[in-house]
Phi, psi and omega in degrees: 000137178282143178289143182285165171293137183219123168272132185274346177300310178309317177291317176298318181290335175293308171311315187299318179304316183293309183306311190295326179289333182265346185267140182295148185292358175285345179260118181263162176240138174242120185242130181225089179252108181308127173288342176259024189294146185298147170284159175234161172271100186207159179270121184297327175295319178293318181291324173302316183291327173299307184289329177291319183296310177297323170301312182294320179302314179300315184297319184296331181278346180237020187288347179256008169199171181298145181196175180233132171259133172238136179236120175242145175221121186216154169290148181210130176268122178266109173276174185302321184286328171292320179301313183295316185292327180274345171081120174067010179270158172263138180305153169138188184295134175218161165261136183239123181246128179234129171241116184232162185217162172258033187278205183285345176085186177216147172275170191293327183293328178284318182295332181286342187256346191305334182262003175284138172304134173082350179284134178206141175262358183277159179292151176310142185077356179264341184189156180267346185083006190257332193309300181284345174279333172290321176293320171304307180299321178291320185291314175308318187286348175262015183059028188258185168219151181238127170227168186226141170240143175190155172223137172303126183080004184239014175086178182221157178218125180250126183238121172253125168259130174232137181294136173290148171295153184296145184299329182290326180304317192266345178269322189261127176290146183277127181255022176300130175240141176244000000 
């Protein structure tokens, strides 16, 4: 089944309501969702799962102290150089979603394994280790890419690029009759 055209901002706002209710008040939110963000061909439930997962992990990384979770959604033109660096992306218009935190951060050894199934740094009972591998799978299934930047003690930032639906697809209503 083809994924429907989807604006990501409403999905992100829905997840934010859930996160705000679940996250300790010591964590503040900084949200910047571009009102003109491109639509994407995506499954709302899967996008919900991505944002919830990244948000929950960000909160988890900051749970012992005050911190800030930042979510940004913006348009981004991926050129050939960026496409090659991110691996398997096609150049062109994309939507970029970034979820970052001011938590404890990760070392390189951890970062190299975070997308592996069942890998977790959480205490037993705190997580299955499936979250990020599921997120990675969803992003790949949408022909997107996910990258992470992190330093121990300096927090983490997860960036997802998802191809924009073609401008024609979103602007021209279909008049096809069967």
